[in-house]
Amino acid sequence: MPADNRAPVLARIAQMREQRLTHALIEAREAADRAEAAARAADSARSAAARARGNARHLFQANPACPQTRLWLDQRIAEEIDAVARAGDQWTLHDRAVDVQGAAGRVLDQHRVRSDSVAAHHRSLRRAEQRRAEDRVDADATSFLLSRGRA
């Protein structure tokens, strides 16, 4: 079987695909970094809301009959619950972004393995074809010399 003459074209296509996959991996890594930063910011907001709720609770405990301190405490509790939910959502988004990054890395690795395998196969086909051509030349030269009686 002759070597595939499309090998350079296929190699260029593989190279272009690798560039696209590399770019996708970079974007996924950046998205994961942004998601982590957002999650850490949400954790900070959650901590601040917890401190504000703690302060409101102390004010309420100092003056439990005051309706304004009760309202203040209720608002701080609601803000803390919201901050906890946002932090959880942000960490979930971060986990998904990390999963996407891992998947992009695996796809790129698989592509590289397949491309290397195809390139090695094409090289071996070219070497085999070259050996067959050399064998034919040797056989032709031997038969030519034998036909001339000079072997």
mmCIF file of the C-alpha atoms, coordinates in Angstrom:
data_MODEL
# 
_entry.id   MODEL 
# 
loop_
_atom_site.group_PDB 
_atom_site.id 
_atom_site.type_symbol 
_atom_site.label_atom_id 
_atom_site.label_alt_id 
_atom_site.label_comp_id 
_atom_site.label_asym_id 
_atom_site.label_entity_id 
_atom_site.label_seq_id 
_atom_site.pdbx_PDB_ins_code 
_atom_site.Cartn_x 
_atom_site.Cartn_y 
_atom_site.Cartn_z 
_atom_site.occupancy 
_atom_site.B_iso_or_equiv 
_atom_site.pdbx_formal_charge 
_atom_site.auth_seq_id 
_atom_site.auth_comp_id 
_atom_site.auth_asym_id 
_atom_site.auth_atom_id 
_atom_site.pdbx_PDB_model_num 
ATOM 1   C CA . MET A 1 1   ? 0.000   0.000   0.000   1.00 0.00 ? 1   MET A CA 1 
ATOM 2   C CA . PRO A 1 2   ? 1.554   3.334   -0.997  1.00 0.00 ? 2   PRO A CA 1 
ATOM 3   C CA . ALA A 1 3   ? 2.059   6.020   1.604   1.00 0.00 ? 3   ALA A CA 1 
ATOM 4   C CA . ASP A 1 4   ? -0.739  8.532   1.955   1.00 0.00 ? 4   ASP A CA 1 
ATOM 5   C CA . ASN A 1 5   ? 0.152   11.643  -0.038  1.00 0.00 ? 5   ASN A CA 1 
ATOM 6   C CA . ARG A 1 6   ? -2.259  13.633  2.102   1.00 0.00 ? 6   ARG A CA 1 
ATOM 7   C CA . ALA A 1 7   ? -0.018  13.318  5.159   1.00 0.00 ? 7   ALA A CA 1 
ATOM 8   C CA . PRO A 1 8   ? 1.154   16.976  5.041   1.00 0.00 ? 8   PRO A CA 1 
ATOM 9   C CA . VAL A 1 9   ? -2.440  18.179  4.702   1.00 0.00 ? 9   VAL A CA 1 
ATOM 10  C CA . LEU A 1 10  ? -3.579  15.947  7.544   1.00 0.00 ? 10  LEU A CA 1 
ATOM 11  C CA . ALA A 1 11  ? -0.667  17.132  9.680   1.00 0.00 ? 11  ALA A CA 1 
ATOM 12  C CA . ARG A 1 12  ? -1.640  20.762  9.068   1.00 0.00 ? 12  ARG A CA 1 
ATOM 13  C CA . ILE A 1 13  ? -5.262  20.023  9.962   1.00 0.00 ? 13  ILE A CA 1 
ATOM 14  C CA . ALA A 1 14  ? -4.105  18.297  13.157  1.00 0.00 ? 14  ALA A CA 1 
ATOM 15  C CA . GLN A 1 15  ? -1.892  21.275  13.972  1.00 0.00 ? 15  GLN A CA 1 
ATOM 16  C CA . MET A 1 16  ? -4.776  23.708  13.485  1.00 0.00 ? 16  MET A CA 1 
ATOM 17  C CA . ARG A 1 17  ? -7.049  21.547  15.644  1.00 0.00 ? 17  ARG A CA 1 
ATOM 18  C CA . GLU A 1 18  ? -4.393  21.401  18.333  1.00 0.00 ? 18  GLU A CA 1 
ATOM 19  C CA . GLN A 1 19  ? -4.196  25.197  18.288  1.00 0.00 ? 19  GLN A CA 1 
ATOM 20  C CA . ARG A 1 20  ? -7.978  25.455  18.695  1.00 0.00 ? 20  ARG A CA 1 
ATOM 21  C CA . LEU A 1 21  ? -7.971  22.899  21.514  1.00 0.00 ? 21  LEU A CA 1 
ATOM 22  C CA . THR A 1 22  ? -5.063  24.679  23.216  1.00 0.00 ? 22  THR A CA 1 
ATOM 23  C CA . HIS A 1 23  ? -6.955  27.956  22.978  1.00 0.00 ? 23  HIS A CA 1 
ATOM 24  C CA . ALA A 1 24  ? -10.052 26.276  24.445  1.00 0.00 ? 24  ALA A CA 1 
ATOM 25  C CA . LEU A 1 25  ? -7.942  24.922  27.316  1.00 0.00 ? 25  LEU A CA 1 
ATOM 26  C CA . ILE A 1 26  ? -6.515  28.388  28.001  1.00 0.00 ? 26  ILE A CA 1 
ATOM 27  C CA . GLU A 1 27  ? -10.022 29.863  28.009  1.00 0.00 ? 27  GLU A CA 1 
ATOM 28  C CA . ALA A 1 28  ? -11.248 27.112  30.339  1.00 0.00 ? 28  ALA A CA 1 
ATOM 29  C CA . ARG A 1 29  ? -8.314  27.732  32.692  1.00 0.00 ? 29  ARG A CA 1 
ATOM 30  C CA . GLU A 1 30  ? -9.043  31.470  32.705  1.00 0.00 ? 30  GLU A CA 1 
ATOM 31  C CA . ALA A 1 31  ? -12.744 30.799  33.350  1.00 0.00 ? 31  ALA A CA 1 
ATOM 32  C CA . ALA A 1 32  ? -11.831 28.531  36.271  1.00 0.00 ? 32  ALA A CA 1 
ATOM 33  C CA . ASP A 1 33  ? -9.554  31.233  37.670  1.00 0.00 ? 33  ASP A CA 1 
ATOM 34  C CA . ARG A 1 34  ? -12.323 33.830  37.350  1.00 0.00 ? 34  ARG A CA 1 
ATOM 35  C CA . ALA A 1 35  ? -14.808 31.447  38.973  1.00 0.00 ? 35  ALA A CA 1 
ATOM 36  C CA . GLU A 1 36  ? -12.422 30.838  41.853  1.00 0.00 ? 36  GLU A CA 1 
ATOM 37  C CA . ALA A 1 37  ? -11.936 34.581  42.341  1.00 0.00 ? 37  ALA A CA 1 
ATOM 38  C CA . ALA A 1 38  ? -15.719 35.084  42.313  1.00 0.00 ? 38  ALA A CA 1 
ATOM 39  C CA . ALA A 1 39  ? -16.168 32.253  44.817  1.00 0.00 ? 39  ALA A CA 1 
ATOM 40  C CA . ARG A 1 40  ? -13.514 33.689  47.120  1.00 0.00 ? 40  ARG A CA 1 
ATOM 41  C CA . ALA A 1 41  ? -15.172 37.109  46.869  1.00 0.00 ? 41  ALA A CA 1 
ATOM 42  C CA . ALA A 1 42  ? -18.523 35.500  47.705  1.00 0.00 ? 42  ALA A CA 1 
ATOM 43  C CA . ASP A 1 43  ? -16.875 33.813  50.712  1.00 0.00 ? 43  ASP A CA 1 
ATOM 44  C CA . SER A 1 44  ? -15.580 37.203  51.843  1.00 0.00 ? 44  SER A CA 1 
ATOM 45  C CA . ALA A 1 45  ? -19.061 38.685  51.439  1.00 0.00 ? 45  ALA A CA 1 
ATOM 46  C CA . ARG A 1 46  ? -20.460 35.756  53.425  1.00 0.00 ? 46  ARG A CA 1 
ATOM 47  C CA . SER A 1 47  ? -17.942 36.354  56.207  1.00 0.00 ? 47  SER A CA 1 
ATOM 48  C CA . ALA A 1 48  ? -18.769 40.063  56.259  1.00 0.00 ? 48  ALA A CA 1 
ATOM 49  C CA . ALA A 1 49  ? -22.484 39.265  56.415  1.00 0.00 ? 49  ALA A CA 1 
ATOM 50  C CA . ALA A 1 50  ? -21.848 36.864  59.295  1.00 0.00 ? 50  ALA A CA 1 
ATOM 51  C CA . ARG A 1 51  ? -19.944 39.567  61.187  1.00 0.00 ? 51  ARG A CA 1 
ATOM 52  C CA . ALA A 1 52  ? -22.740 42.072  60.519  1.00 0.00 ? 52  ALA A CA 1 
ATOM 53  C CA . ARG A 1 53  ? -25.295 39.552  61.771  1.00 0.00 ? 53  ARG A CA 1 
ATOM 54  C CA . GLY A 1 54  ? -23.185 38.953  64.877  1.00 0.00 ? 54  GLY A CA 1 
ATOM 55  C CA . ASN A 1 55  ? -23.031 42.680  65.551  1.00 0.00 ? 55  ASN A CA 1 
ATOM 56  C CA . ALA A 1 56  ? -26.788 42.991  65.026  1.00 0.00 ? 56  ALA A CA 1 
ATOM 57  C CA . ARG A 1 57  ? -27.370 40.070  67.386  1.00 0.00 ? 57  ARG A CA 1 
ATOM 58  C CA . HIS A 1 58  ? -25.286 41.782  70.086  1.00 0.00 ? 58  HIS A CA 1 
ATOM 59  C CA . LEU A 1 59  ? -27.297 44.981  69.639  1.00 0.00 ? 59  LEU A CA 1 
ATOM 60  C CA . PHE A 1 60  ? -30.532 43.019  69.833  1.00 0.00 ? 60  PHE A CA 1 
ATOM 61  C CA . GLN A 1 61  ? -29.381 41.152  72.942  1.00 0.00 ? 61  GLN A CA 1 
ATOM 62  C CA . ALA A 1 62  ? -28.501 44.474  74.551  1.00 0.00 ? 62  ALA A CA 1 
ATOM 63  C CA . ASN A 1 63  ? -31.946 45.884  73.762  1.00 0.00 ? 63  ASN A CA 1 
ATOM 64  C CA . PRO A 1 64  ? -34.424 43.088  72.897  1.00 0.00 ? 64  PRO A CA 1 
ATOM 65  C CA . ALA A 1 65  ? -37.499 45.309  73.286  1.00 0.00 ? 65  ALA A CA 1 
ATOM 66  C CA . CYS A 1 66  ? -36.468 47.717  70.510  1.00 0.00 ? 66  CYS A CA 1 
ATOM 67  C CA . PRO A 1 67  ? -38.259 46.924  67.233  1.00 0.00 ? 67  PRO A CA 1 
ATOM 68  C CA . GLN A 1 68  ? -35.527 48.614  65.181  1.00 0.00 ? 68  GLN A CA 1 
ATOM 69  C CA . THR A 1 69  ? -32.807 46.334  66.542  1.00 0.00 ? 69  THR A CA 1 
ATOM 70  C CA . ARG A 1 70  ? -35.059 43.339  65.800  1.00 0.00 ? 70  ARG A CA 1 
ATOM 71  C CA . LEU A 1 71  ? -35.601 44.614  62.237  1.00 0.00 ? 71  LEU A CA 1 
ATOM 72  C CA . TRP A 1 72  ? -31.858 45.227  61.883  1.00 0.00 ? 72  TRP A CA 1 
ATOM 73  C CA . LEU A 1 73  ? -31.121 41.671  63.057  1.00 0.00 ? 73  LEU A CA 1 
ATOM 74  C CA . ASP A 1 74  ? -33.710 40.181  60.703  1.00 0.00 ? 74  ASP A CA 1 
ATOM 75  C CA . GLN A 1 75  ? -32.221 42.099  57.758  1.00 0.00 ? 75  GLN A CA 1 
ATOM 76  C CA . ARG A 1 76  ? -28.693 40.988  58.631  1.00 0.00 ? 76  ARG A CA 1 
ATOM 77  C CA . ILE A 1 77  ? -29.860 37.361  58.933  1.00 0.00 ? 77  ILE A CA 1 
ATOM 78  C CA . ALA A 1 78  ? -31.505 37.604  55.490  1.00 0.00 ? 78  ALA A CA 1 
ATOM 79  C CA . GLU A 1 79  ? -28.351 39.146  54.029  1.00 0.00 ? 79  GLU A CA 1 
ATOM 80  C CA . GLU A 1 80  ? -26.238 36.362  55.523  1.00 0.00 ? 80  GLU A CA 1 
ATOM 81  C CA . ILE A 1 81  ? -28.551 33.669  54.133  1.00 0.00 ? 81  ILE A CA 1 
ATOM 82  C CA . ASP A 1 82  ? -28.324 35.326  50.704  1.00 0.00 ? 82  ASP A CA 1 
ATOM 83  C CA . ALA A 1 83  ? -24.520 35.555  50.971  1.00 0.00 ? 83  ALA A CA 1 
ATOM 84  C CA . VAL A 1 84  ? -24.271 31.875  51.940  1.00 0.00 ? 84  VAL A CA 1 
ATOM 85  C CA . ALA A 1 85  ? -26.424 30.912  48.942  1.00 0.00 ? 85  ALA A CA 1 
ATOM 86  C CA . ARG A 1 86  ? -24.349 33.096  46.579  1.00 0.00 ? 86  ARG A CA 1 
ATOM 87  C CA . ALA A 1 87  ? -21.114 31.609  47.926  1.00 0.00 ? 87  ALA A CA 1 
ATOM 88  C CA . GLY A 1 88  ? -22.451 28.097  47.401  1.00 0.00 ? 88  GLY A CA 1 
ATOM 89  C CA . ASP A 1 89  ? -23.528 28.964  43.876  1.00 0.00 ? 89  ASP A CA 1 
ATOM 90  C CA . GLN A 1 90  ? -20.131 30.478  43.096  1.00 0.00 ? 90  GLN A CA 1 
ATOM 91  C CA . TRP A 1 91  ? -18.276 27.421  44.367  1.00 0.00 ? 91  TRP A CA 1 
ATOM 92  C CA . THR A 1 92  ? -20.570 25.209  42.293  1.00 0.00 ? 92  THR A CA 1 
ATOM 93  C CA . LEU A 1 93  ? -19.749 27.302  39.232  1.00 0.00 ? 93  LEU A CA 1 
ATOM 94  C CA . HIS A 1 94  ? -16.073 27.020  40.108  1.00 0.00 ? 94  HIS A CA 1 
ATOM 95  C CA . ASP A 1 95  ? -16.344 23.224  40.362  1.00 0.00 ? 95  ASP A CA 1 
ATOM 96  C CA . ARG A 1 96  ? -17.997 23.112  36.947  1.00 0.00 ? 96  ARG A CA 1 
ATOM 97  C CA . ALA A 1 97  ? -15.329 25.380  35.464  1.00 0.00 ? 97  ALA A CA 1 
ATOM 98  C CA . VAL A 1 98  ? -12.605 23.115  36.864  1.00 0.00 ? 98  VAL A CA 1 
ATOM 99  C CA . ASP A 1 99  ? -14.393 20.094  35.373  1.00 0.00 ? 99  ASP A CA 1 
ATOM 100 C CA . VAL A 1 100 ? -14.546 21.839  31.988  1.00 0.00 ? 100 VAL A CA 1 
ATOM 101 C CA . GLN A 1 101 ? -10.865 22.693  32.256  1.00 0.00 ? 101 GLN A CA 1 
ATOM 102 C CA . GLY A 1 102 ? -10.042 19.056  32.998  1.00 0.00 ? 102 GLY A CA 1 
ATOM 103 C CA . ALA A 1 103 ? -12.143 17.874  30.081  1.00 0.00 ? 103 ALA A CA 1 
ATOM 104 C CA . ALA A 1 104 ? -10.450 20.359  27.745  1.00 0.00 ? 104 ALA A CA 1 
ATOM 105 C CA . GLY A 1 105 ? -7.054  19.116  28.901  1.00 0.00 ? 105 GLY A CA 1 
ATOM 106 C CA . ARG A 1 106 ? -8.040  15.493  28.335  1.00 0.00 ? 106 ARG A CA 1 
ATOM 107 C CA . VAL A 1 107 ? -9.367  16.257  24.838  1.00 0.00 ? 107 VAL A CA 1 
ATOM 108 C CA . LEU A 1 108 ? -6.124  18.050  23.969  1.00 0.00 ? 108 LEU A CA 1 
ATOM 109 C CA . ASP A 1 109 ? -4.049  15.144  25.318  1.00 0.00 ? 109 ASP A CA 1 
ATOM 110 C CA . GLN A 1 110 ? -6.123  12.619  23.360  1.00 0.00 ? 110 GLN A CA 1 
ATOM 111 C CA . HIS A 1 111 ? -5.731  14.684  20.200  1.00 0.00 ? 111 HIS A CA 1 
ATOM 112 C CA . ARG A 1 112 ? -1.958  14.829  20.673  1.00 0.00 ? 112 ARG A CA 1 
ATOM 113 C CA . VAL A 1 113 ? -1.761  11.063  21.195  1.00 0.00 ? 113 VAL A CA 1 
ATOM 114 C CA . ARG A 1 114 ? -3.863  10.390  18.089  1.00 0.00 ? 114 ARG A CA 1 
ATOM 115 C CA . SER A 1 115 ? -1.884  12.904  16.016  1.00 0.00 ? 115 SER A CA 1 
ATOM 116 C CA . ASP A 1 116 ? 1.422   11.386  17.129  1.00 0.00 ? 116 ASP A CA 1 
ATOM 117 C CA . SER A 1 117 ? 0.105   7.915   16.331  1.00 0.00 ? 117 SER A CA 1 
ATOM 118 C CA . VAL A 1 118 ? -1.065  8.954   12.863  1.00 0.00 ? 118 VAL A CA 1 
ATOM 119 C CA . ALA A 1 119 ? 2.241   10.737  12.177  1.00 0.00 ? 119 ALA A CA 1 
ATOM 120 C CA . ALA A 1 120 ? 4.217   7.657   13.267  1.00 0.00 ? 120 ALA A CA 1 
ATOM 121 C CA . HIS A 1 121 ? 2.050   5.484   11.024  1.00 0.00 ? 121 HIS A CA 1 
ATOM 122 C CA . HIS A 1 122 ? 2.669   7.777   8.038   1.00 0.00 ? 122 HIS A CA 1 
ATOM 123 C CA . ARG A 1 123 ? 6.413   7.748   8.734   1.00 0.00 ? 123 ARG A CA 1 
ATOM 124 C CA . SER A 1 124 ? 6.455   3.956   8.887   1.00 0.00 ? 124 SER A CA 1 
ATOM 125 C CA . LEU A 1 125 ? 4.482   3.746   5.619   1.00 0.00 ? 125 LEU A CA 1 
ATOM 126 C CA . ARG A 1 126 ? 6.958   6.081   3.913   1.00 0.00 ? 126 ARG A CA 1 
ATOM 127 C CA . ARG A 1 127 ? 9.920   4.066   5.237   1.00 0.00 ? 127 ARG A CA 1 
ATOM 128 C CA . ALA A 1 128 ? 8.340   0.799   4.067   1.00 0.00 ? 128 ALA A CA 1 
ATOM 129 C CA . GLU A 1 129 ? 7.600   2.269   0.643   1.00 0.00 ? 129 GLU A CA 1 
ATOM 130 C CA . GLN A 1 130 ? 11.158  3.564   0.401   1.00 0.00 ? 130 GLN A CA 1 
ATOM 131 C CA . ARG A 1 131 ? 12.539  0.119   1.351   1.00 0.00 ? 131 ARG A CA 1 
ATOM 132 C CA . ARG A 1 132 ? 10.331  -1.540  -1.294  1.00 0.00 ? 132 ARG A CA 1 
ATOM 133 C CA . ALA A 1 133 ? 11.541  0.950   -3.896  1.00 0.00 ? 133 ALA A CA 1 
ATOM 134 C CA . GLU A 1 134 ? 15.160  0.239   -2.935  1.00 0.00 ? 134 GLU A CA 1 
ATOM 135 C CA . ASP A 1 135 ? 14.510  -3.505  -3.099  1.00 0.00 ? 135 ASP A CA 1 
ATOM 136 C CA . ARG A 1 136 ? 12.992  -3.109  -6.583  1.00 0.00 ? 136 ARG A CA 1 
ATOM 137 C CA . VAL A 1 137 ? 16.010  -1.110  -7.748  1.00 0.00 ? 137 VAL A CA 1 
ATOM 138 C CA . ASP A 1 138 ? 18.354  -3.752  -6.327  1.00 0.00 ? 138 ASP A CA 1 
ATOM 139 C CA . ALA A 1 139 ? 16.326  -6.550  -7.935  1.00 0.00 ? 139 ALA A CA 1 
ATOM 140 C CA . ASP A 1 140 ? 16.212  -4.715  -11.271 1.00 0.00 ? 140 ASP A CA 1 
ATOM 141 C CA . ALA A 1 141 ? 19.946  -4.061  -11.151 1.00 0.00 ? 141 ALA A CA 1 
ATOM 142 C CA . THR A 1 142 ? 20.659  -7.700  -10.280 1.00 0.00 ? 142 THR A CA 1 
ATOM 143 C CA . SER A 1 143 ? 18.448  -9.025  -13.066 1.00 0.00 ? 143 SER A CA 1 
ATOM 144 C CA . PHE A 1 144 ? 19.984  -6.536  -15.518 1.00 0.00 ? 144 PHE A CA 1 
ATOM 145 C CA . LEU A 1 145 ? 23.470  -7.664  -14.557 1.00 0.00 ? 145 LEU A CA 1 
ATOM 146 C CA . LEU A 1 146 ? 22.439  -11.327 -14.764 1.00 0.00 ? 146 LEU A CA 1 
ATOM 147 C CA . SER A 1 147 ? 20.959  -10.781 -18.215 1.00 0.00 ? 147 SER A CA 1 
ATOM 148 C CA . ARG A 1 148 ? 24.297  -9.331  -19.317 1.00 0.00 ? 148 ARG A CA 1 
ATOM 149 C CA . GLY A 1 149 ? 26.147  -12.224 -17.763 1.00 0.00 ? 149 GLY A CA 1 
ATOM 150 C CA . ARG A 1 150 ? 27.975  -10.108 -15.201 1.00 0.00 ? 150 ARG A CA 1 
ATOM 151 C CA . ALA A 1 151 ? 26.646  -11.219 -11.929 1.00 0.00 ? 151 ALA A CA 1 
# 
